[in-house]
């Protein structure tokens, strides 16, 4: 091949040169520009060029050398620039990228608030199983053998069990079962709250769900009176709903308390004047309570002549609905971020 064509071919190669890293670039430099490199060896050929071609090929060879040098320099520069741009991104003084954080569920927020109020009043936390037996949910809580709550219609039973014992295994329908668990293992003074999930065989609607949350309270000691119960519940209501909140107790019935009552608070929307929220009564119901039935104390191994106690049970969803005006219970278990994000500021 003539020198002229060789120069053109090398020129074309040089135009297309690429290097991924310093090593590749150095190899290219050696290949084209070192003493034994392609460009220099073509220049050595210049000696043999006939006189009439010297001018043309001399210019072409010089051009080739400059082009080769330029190309190598240009590759080096762009490699350095790309390193610089990585460094430029690395700004150690910058605040960290915001990491999207989850928020506490409204039920957890309210549960924690309830726990906080009662622990300040001297209550400690107690826990019991959600899969419970009939003994703790019903029998020790003084439910009659034919009480309707023991019916499949109201309570979830663990089915298809091969033995008789398991026939009595159920999903607890209230946290009162934890009262029995605590009293079995501890003598008075007892002052506990038991937050937890409960299950009932209900059709799911805006106003009822097959699972929800309760907080049970139990205080057993010498000389515990209804006045003690009332005072503690008043303090709770005022801490939860504001200092001006009033309470009202209405006689009621529960198998495990005697006497029993249901407690209302003055409507915190209208301040007791009457509005659509409280159906113009000025009051909204929030919990059940009463003096622990002496029969329950005895069934749980506590001397009812020596000790008395009070108990109460409240629904966390109910309190949350009142506090945050949530109208549909299903929102609590649908994990809809639009709903959950409403509570960001409360976290
Ligand atoms: N266990 C009751 C329920 O689920 C709530 C309750 C009422 C608990 C009165 C109590 C109580 O401890 O004294 O509806």
Short mmCIF file of C-alpha atoms and ligand atoms in Angstrom, two decimals:
data_model
loop_
_atom_site.label_atom_id
_atom_site.label_comp_id
_atom_site.label_asym_id
_atom_site.label_seq_id
_atom_site.Cartn_x
_atom_site.Cartn_y
_atom_site.Cartn_z
CA UNK A 1 0.00 0.00 0.00
CA UNK A 2 1.22 3.46 -0.87
CA UNK A 3 2.26 5.74 2.01
CA UNK A 4 -0.48 8.16 1.07
CA UNK A 5 -3.18 5.54 1.54
CA UNK A 6 -1.60 4.28 4.74
CA UNK A 7 -1.69 7.82 6.15
CA UNK A 8 -5.35 8.13 5.25
CA UNK A 9 -6.20 4.82 6.86
CA UNK A 10 -4.41 5.66 10.10
CA UNK A 11 -6.07 9.07 10.09
CA UNK A 12 -9.45 7.38 9.88
CA UNK A 13 -8.54 5.03 12.75
CA UNK A 14 -7.43 7.93 14.90
CA UNK A 15 -10.72 9.72 14.41
CA UNK A 16 -12.55 6.74 15.85
CA UNK A 17 -10.33 6.15 18.86
CA UNK A 18 -12.06 5.52 22.19
CA UNK A 19 -10.71 4.81 25.70
CA UNK A 20 -12.66 3.69 28.76
CA UNK A 21 -9.91 4.30 31.30
CA UNK A 22 -6.35 5.55 31.82
CA UNK A 23 -4.84 2.20 30.91
CA UNK A 24 -6.58 2.02 27.55
CA UNK A 25 -5.60 5.59 26.81
CA UNK A 26 -1.94 4.93 27.58
CA UNK A 27 -2.01 1.86 25.32
CA UNK A 28 -3.35 4.01 22.47
CA UNK A 29 -0.66 6.60 23.01
CA UNK A 30 2.02 3.92 22.85
CA UNK A 31 0.41 2.32 19.81
CA UNK A 32 0.34 5.54 17.76
CA UNK A 33 2.75 8.07 19.22
CA UNK A 34 5.65 6.22 20.90
CA UNK A 35 9.02 5.86 19.16
CA UNK A 36 8.00 2.51 17.77
CA UNK A 37 4.41 3.60 17.25
CA UNK A 38 2.47 3.68 13.97
CA UNK A 39 2.77 7.43 13.33
CA UNK A 40 6.51 7.53 13.89
CA UNK A 41 7.10 4.50 11.70
CA UNK A 42 5.13 6.16 8.87
CA UNK A 43 7.25 9.28 9.29
CA UNK A 44 10.35 7.12 8.97
CA UNK A 45 9.04 6.08 5.55
CA UNK A 46 9.25 9.69 4.44
CA UNK A 47 12.90 9.14 3.57
CA UNK A 48 11.90 6.88 0.70
CA UNK A 49 9.35 9.24 -0.80
CA UNK A 50 10.18 10.57 -4.24
CA UNK A 51 11.03 14.25 -4.44
CA UNK A 52 7.88 15.26 -6.30
CA UNK A 53 5.70 13.77 -3.54
CA UNK A 54 7.66 15.08 -0.57
CA UNK A 55 5.72 18.28 -0.17
CA UNK A 56 2.27 16.68 -0.30
CA UNK A 57 3.17 13.73 1.96
CA UNK A 58 5.18 15.92 4.33
CA UNK A 59 2.08 18.00 4.96
CA UNK A 60 -0.07 14.85 5.31
CA UNK A 61 2.33 13.25 7.81
CA UNK A 62 2.50 16.39 9.95
CA UNK A 63 -1.24 16.59 9.90
CA UNK A 64 -1.45 12.94 10.98
CA UNK A 65 0.92 13.52 13.88
CA UNK A 66 -0.98 16.59 15.10
CA UNK A 67 -4.33 14.84 14.72
CA UNK A 68 -3.06 11.85 16.71
CA UNK A 69 -1.74 14.04 19.49
CA UNK A 70 -4.91 16.12 19.54
CA UNK A 71 -7.07 13.01 19.71
CA UNK A 72 -5.12 11.54 22.61
CA UNK A 73 -5.25 14.87 24.48
CA UNK A 74 -8.91 15.22 23.82
CA UNK A 75 -9.60 11.71 25.15
CA UNK A 76 -7.57 12.47 28.29
CA UNK A 77 -9.38 15.71 28.87
CA UNK A 78 -12.84 14.22 28.59
CA UNK A 79 -11.80 11.42 30.94
CA UNK A 80 -10.64 13.95 33.53
CA UNK A 81 -13.81 15.97 33.09
CA UNK A 82 -15.99 12.97 33.73
CA UNK A 83 -14.04 12.29 36.94
CA UNK A 84 -14.51 15.88 37.98
CA UNK A 85 -18.26 15.67 37.43
CA UNK A 86 -18.50 12.67 39.79
CA UNK A 87 -16.58 14.64 42.39
CA UNK A 88 -18.80 17.66 41.87
CA UNK A 89 -21.83 15.57 42.83
CA UNK A 90 -20.20 14.54 46.03
CA UNK A 91 -21.05 17.38 48.34
CA UNK A 92 -20.43 16.22 51.87
CA UNK A 93 -21.99 19.35 53.35
CA UNK A 94 -25.36 18.64 51.82
CA UNK A 95 -28.23 17.50 54.04
CA UNK A 96 -29.25 13.91 53.47
CA UNK A 97 -31.95 13.23 50.93
CA UNK A 98 -35.31 13.17 52.70
CA UNK A 99 -36.19 9.56 53.51
CA UNK A 100 -39.94 9.06 53.41
CA UNK A 101 -40.95 7.98 56.90
CA UNK A 102 -44.08 6.12 57.87
CA UNK A 103 -46.43 7.57 60.43
CA UNK A 104 -48.03 5.98 63.43
CA UNK A 105 -51.49 4.57 62.88
CA UNK A 106 -54.24 6.66 64.51
CA UNK A 107 -55.22 3.69 66.68
CA UNK A 108 -51.63 3.45 67.93
CA UNK A 109 -51.52 7.20 68.56
CA UNK A 110 -54.66 7.11 70.69
CA UNK A 111 -53.64 3.87 72.42
CA UNK A 112 -50.31 5.45 73.38
CA UNK A 113 -52.10 8.53 74.67
CA UNK A 114 -54.42 6.39 76.81
CA UNK A 115 -51.46 4.39 78.13
CA UNK A 116 -49.65 7.62 78.90
CA UNK A 117 -52.56 9.03 80.91
CA UNK A 118 -53.12 5.89 82.97
CA UNK A 119 -49.45 5.21 83.65
CA UNK A 120 -49.22 8.73 85.06
CA UNK A 121 -52.05 7.71 87.39
CA UNK A 122 -50.03 4.73 88.62
CA UNK A 123 -51.35 1.95 86.37
CA UNK A 124 -48.97 -0.55 84.82
CA UNK A 125 -49.40 -2.53 81.60
CA UNK A 126 -50.64 -6.11 81.41
CA UNK A 127 -51.03 -8.37 78.41
CA UNK A 128 -52.89 -11.54 77.50
CA UNK A 129 -53.38 -13.79 74.46
CA UNK A 130 -55.75 -12.90 71.61
CA UNK A 131 -56.45 -16.61 71.08
CA UNK A 132 -57.99 -17.33 74.45
CA UNK A 133 -60.02 -19.97 76.18
CA UNK A 134 -63.62 -19.79 77.29
CA UNK A 135 -62.48 -19.94 80.90
CA UNK A 136 -60.79 -16.53 80.86
CA UNK A 137 -63.09 -14.76 78.41
CA UNK A 138 -66.40 -15.90 79.90
CA UNK A 139 -66.40 -18.31 82.86
CA UNK A 140 -64.11 -16.37 85.18
CA UNK A 141 -65.79 -13.16 84.11
CA UNK A 142 -69.03 -14.51 85.55
CA UNK A 143 -70.90 -15.08 82.28
CA UNK A 144 -73.78 -17.51 82.74
CA UNK A 145 -73.44 -20.83 80.91
CA UNK A 146 -76.18 -19.82 78.47
CA UNK A 147 -75.08 -16.21 77.96
CA UNK A 148 -75.60 -15.19 74.32
CA UNK A 149 -71.99 -13.94 73.98
CA UNK A 150 -70.95 -17.60 74.13
CA UNK A 151 -72.90 -18.18 70.98
CA UNK A 152 -71.20 -18.72 67.60
CA UNK A 153 -73.20 -15.76 66.34
CA UNK A 154 -71.21 -13.37 68.52
CA UNK A 155 -67.84 -15.00 69.09
CA UNK A 156 -65.27 -16.61 66.80
CA UNK A 157 -64.52 -20.18 67.80
CA UNK A 158 -61.39 -22.02 66.67
CA UNK A 159 -63.00 -24.74 64.57
CA UNK A 160 -62.12 -28.23 63.32
CA UNK A 161 -60.17 -29.02 66.37
CA UNK A 162 -59.52 -32.72 66.99
CA UNK A 163 -59.89 -32.59 70.75
CA UNK A 164 -62.40 -31.35 73.27
CA UNK A 165 -60.15 -28.83 74.96
CA UNK A 166 -59.78 -26.85 71.78
CA UNK A 167 -63.53 -26.52 71.44
CA UNK A 168 -63.22 -23.93 74.13
CA UNK A 169 -60.55 -21.97 72.27
CA UNK A 170 -61.85 -18.69 70.87
CA UNK A 171 -60.70 -15.31 69.68
CA UNK A 172 -61.20 -13.08 72.71
CA UNK A 173 -64.24 -10.87 72.36
CA UNK A 174 -63.08 -8.39 75.00
CA UNK A 175 -59.92 -7.53 76.91
CA UNK A 176 -61.69 -8.30 80.21
CA UNK A 177 -60.09 -11.75 79.85
CA UNK A 178 -56.78 -10.15 80.84
CA UNK A 179 -58.36 -9.24 84.22
CA UNK A 180 -58.67 -12.96 84.93
CA UNK A 181 -55.11 -13.63 83.73
CA UNK A 182 -53.68 -10.93 86.00
CA UNK A 183 -55.68 -11.86 89.11
CA UNK A 184 -54.75 -15.54 88.76
CA UNK A 185 -51.09 -14.67 89.14
CA UNK A 186 -51.07 -11.63 91.36
CA UNK A 187 -52.60 -10.70 94.70
CA UNK A 188 -53.71 -7.10 95.41
CA UNK A 189 -52.78 -4.35 95.19
CA UNK A 190 -53.39 -4.65 91.45
CA UNK A 191 -53.55 -1.58 89.23
CA UNK A 192 -53.27 -2.44 85.53
CA UNK A 193 -54.46 -1.42 82.09
CA UNK A 194 -54.58 -3.97 79.29
CA UNK A 195 -54.64 -2.61 75.74
CA UNK A 196 -55.26 -5.09 72.95
CA UNK A 197 -57.17 -6.33 69.94
CA UNK A 198 -60.51 -8.10 70.25
CA UNK A 199 -62.67 -10.00 67.77
CA UNK A 200 -66.40 -10.31 67.28
CA UNK A 201 -68.47 -12.09 64.71
CA UNK A 202 -69.91 -8.92 63.20
CA UNK A 203 -70.65 -7.98 59.61
CA UNK A 204 -68.19 -5.28 58.57
CA UNK A 205 -69.88 -1.90 58.10
CA UNK A 206 -69.04 1.74 58.76
CA UNK A 207 -70.13 1.27 62.39
CA UNK A 208 -69.05 -2.29 63.21
CA UNK A 209 -66.00 -4.43 62.51
CA UNK A 210 -64.99 -8.01 63.20
CA UNK A 211 -61.91 -6.79 65.05
CA UNK A 212 -61.22 -3.66 67.03
CA UNK A 213 -59.22 -2.49 70.04
CA UNK A 214 -59.96 -2.04 73.70
CA UNK A 215 -58.22 -0.93 76.84
CA UNK A 216 -59.25 -2.71 80.00
CA UNK A 217 -58.58 -1.18 83.41
CA UNK A 218 -58.51 -2.99 86.73
CA UNK A 219 -57.82 -1.78 90.26
CA UNK A 220 -58.10 -4.17 93.21
CA UNK A 221 -57.05 -3.28 96.73
CA UNK A 222 -58.47 -2.78 100.22
CA UNK A 223 -61.33 -0.27 100.41
CA UNK A 224 -61.57 0.57 96.73
CA UNK A 225 -64.79 2.52 96.15
CA UNK A 226 -66.99 3.70 93.33
CA UNK A 227 -65.83 7.25 94.13
CA UNK A 228 -62.24 6.18 93.28
CA UNK A 229 -63.46 4.85 89.94
CA UNK A 230 -65.34 8.03 89.16
CA UNK A 231 -62.40 10.25 90.01
CA UNK A 232 -59.95 8.28 87.86
CA UNK A 233 -62.34 8.29 84.91
CA UNK A 234 -62.96 12.03 85.26
CA UNK A 235 -59.23 12.67 85.20
CA UNK A 236 -58.88 10.45 82.16
CA UNK A 237 -61.70 12.21 80.28
CA UNK A 238 -60.26 15.64 81.02
CA UNK A 239 -56.77 14.64 79.95
CA UNK A 240 -58.08 13.07 76.77
CA UNK A 241 -60.74 15.59 75.73
CA UNK A 242 -59.86 18.80 77.58
CA UNK A 243 -60.11 20.30 81.06
CA UNK A 244 -63.74 21.41 80.69
CA UNK A 245 -64.99 17.90 79.93
CA UNK A 246 -67.72 16.63 82.25
CA UNK A 247 -68.66 13.00 82.83
CA UNK A 248 -71.97 11.30 83.55
CA UNK A 249 -72.50 7.73 84.71
CA UNK A 250 -75.64 5.80 83.76
CA UNK A 251 -76.59 2.51 85.44
CA UNK A 252 -75.95 -0.49 83.21
CA UNK A 253 -75.30 -4.20 83.35
CA UNK A 254 -72.17 -6.31 82.82
CA UNK A 255 -71.77 -9.84 84.20
CA UNK A 256 -68.38 -9.02 85.75
CA UNK A 257 -69.23 -5.78 87.59
CA UNK A 258 -71.81 -4.89 90.23
CA UNK A 259 -72.93 -2.16 90.21
CA UNK A 260 -72.18 -1.42 86.55
CA UNK A 261 -72.33 1.83 84.64
CA UNK A 262 -71.83 3.36 81.25
CA UNK A 263 -69.97 6.61 81.10
CA UNK A 264 -70.73 9.56 78.84
CA UNK A 265 -68.63 12.67 78.36
CA UNK A 266 -70.01 16.11 77.59
CA UNK A 267 -69.98 16.51 73.81
CA UNK A 268 -66.64 18.10 72.94
CA UNK A 269 -68.01 19.39 69.64
CA UNK A 270 -70.79 21.60 71.05
CA UNK A 271 -69.54 21.74 74.65
CA UNK A 272 -72.74 20.08 75.88
CA UNK A 273 -75.25 22.44 74.25
CA UNK A 274 -76.48 19.80 71.83
CA UNK A 275 -75.53 19.25 68.18
CA UNK A 276 -75.97 16.69 65.44
CA UNK A 277 -72.86 14.84 66.63
CA UNK A 278 -74.35 14.11 70.07
CA UNK A 279 -77.86 13.84 68.64
CA UNK A 280 -78.79 16.94 70.59
CA UNK A 281 -78.25 15.27 73.93
CA UNK A 282 -75.04 17.09 74.82
CA UNK A 283 -73.45 13.75 75.82
CA UNK A 284 -71.53 10.98 74.03
CA UNK A 285 -70.94 7.49 75.41
CA UNK A 286 -67.34 6.41 75.82
CA UNK A 287 -66.94 3.41 78.12
CA UNK A 288 -68.34 0.74 80.43
CA UNK A 289 -67.27 0.35 84.04
CA UNK A 290 -68.23 -0.83 87.50
CA UNK A 291 -67.15 -2.42 90.76
CA UNK A 292 -65.61 -5.85 90.18
CA UNK A 293 -68.26 -8.44 91.07
CA UNK A 294 -67.13 -10.28 94.25
CA UNK A 295 -67.91 -13.52 92.39
CA UNK A 296 -65.23 -12.61 89.81
CA UNK A 297 -62.66 -11.92 92.53
CA UNK A 298 -63.38 -15.32 94.10
CA UNK A 299 -63.24 -17.16 90.75
CA UNK A 300 -59.81 -15.61 90.18
CA UNK A 301 -58.49 -16.53 93.62
CA UNK A 302 -58.86 -13.21 95.45
CA UNK A 303 -60.57 -12.91 98.85
CA UNK A 304 -63.63 -10.73 98.19
CA UNK A 305 -64.13 -10.07 101.92
CA UNK A 306 -60.73 -8.50 102.17
CA UNK A 307 -60.53 -6.76 98.82
CA UNK A 308 -62.70 -4.78 96.44
CA UNK A 309 -61.99 -3.33 93.04
CA UNK A 310 -63.19 -1.42 90.06
CA UNK A 311 -62.86 -2.16 86.35
CA UNK A 312 -63.52 -0.33 83.13
CA UNK A 313 -63.29 -1.08 79.43
CA UNK A 314 -63.09 1.36 76.58
CA UNK A 315 -62.91 1.03 72.81
CA UNK A 316 -59.90 2.70 71.21
CA UNK A 317 -61.73 3.14 67.89
CA UNK A 318 -64.55 4.88 69.74
CA UNK A 319 -62.17 7.37 71.39
CA UNK A 320 -60.32 7.88 68.08
CA UNK A 321 -63.61 8.56 66.28
CA UNK A 322 -64.53 11.16 68.88
CA UNK A 323 -61.12 12.79 68.86
CA UNK A 324 -60.56 12.84 65.11
CA UNK A 325 -64.14 12.63 63.80
CA UNK A 326 -63.55 9.47 61.81
CA UNK A 327 -66.96 8.34 60.61
CA UNK A 328 -66.17 4.98 59.01
CA UNK A 329 -64.53 2.20 61.06
CA UNK A 330 -63.32 0.46 57.92
CA UNK A 331 -60.79 3.25 57.30
CA UNK A 332 -58.75 1.96 60.22
CA UNK A 333 -57.91 -1.30 58.51
CA UNK A 334 -57.78 -0.39 54.82
CA UNK A 335 -54.24 1.03 54.84
CA UNK A 336 -55.26 3.88 52.57
CA UNK A 337 -52.32 6.27 52.65
CA UNK A 338 -54.58 9.26 52.03
CA UNK A 339 -56.30 8.51 55.34
CA UNK A 340 -53.15 7.60 57.26
CA UNK A 341 -51.33 10.74 56.06
CA UNK A 342 -54.02 12.85 57.74
CA UNK A 343 -52.36 11.95 61.04
CA UNK A 344 -48.81 13.05 60.13
CA UNK A 345 -48.98 16.15 62.29
CA UNK A 346 -50.30 14.16 65.26
CA UNK A 347 -47.23 11.86 65.14
N1 LIG B 1 -65.90 -5.94 78.33
C1 LIG B 1 -66.87 -4.92 78.02
C2 LIG B 1 -67.17 -4.92 76.54
O1 LIG B 1 -66.40 -5.49 75.80
C3 LIG B 1 -66.36 -3.57 78.43
C4 LIG B 1 -66.30 -3.40 79.90
C5 LIG B 1 -67.38 -2.93 80.58
C6 LIG B 1 -65.17 -3.75 80.59
C7 LIG B 1 -67.37 -2.76 81.93
C8 LIG B 1 -65.12 -3.59 81.98
C9 LIG B 1 -66.24 -3.10 82.64
O2 LIG B 1 -64.06 -3.90 82.72
O3 LIG B 1 -66.21 -2.96 83.97
O4 LIG B 1 -68.13 -4.37 76.12
#
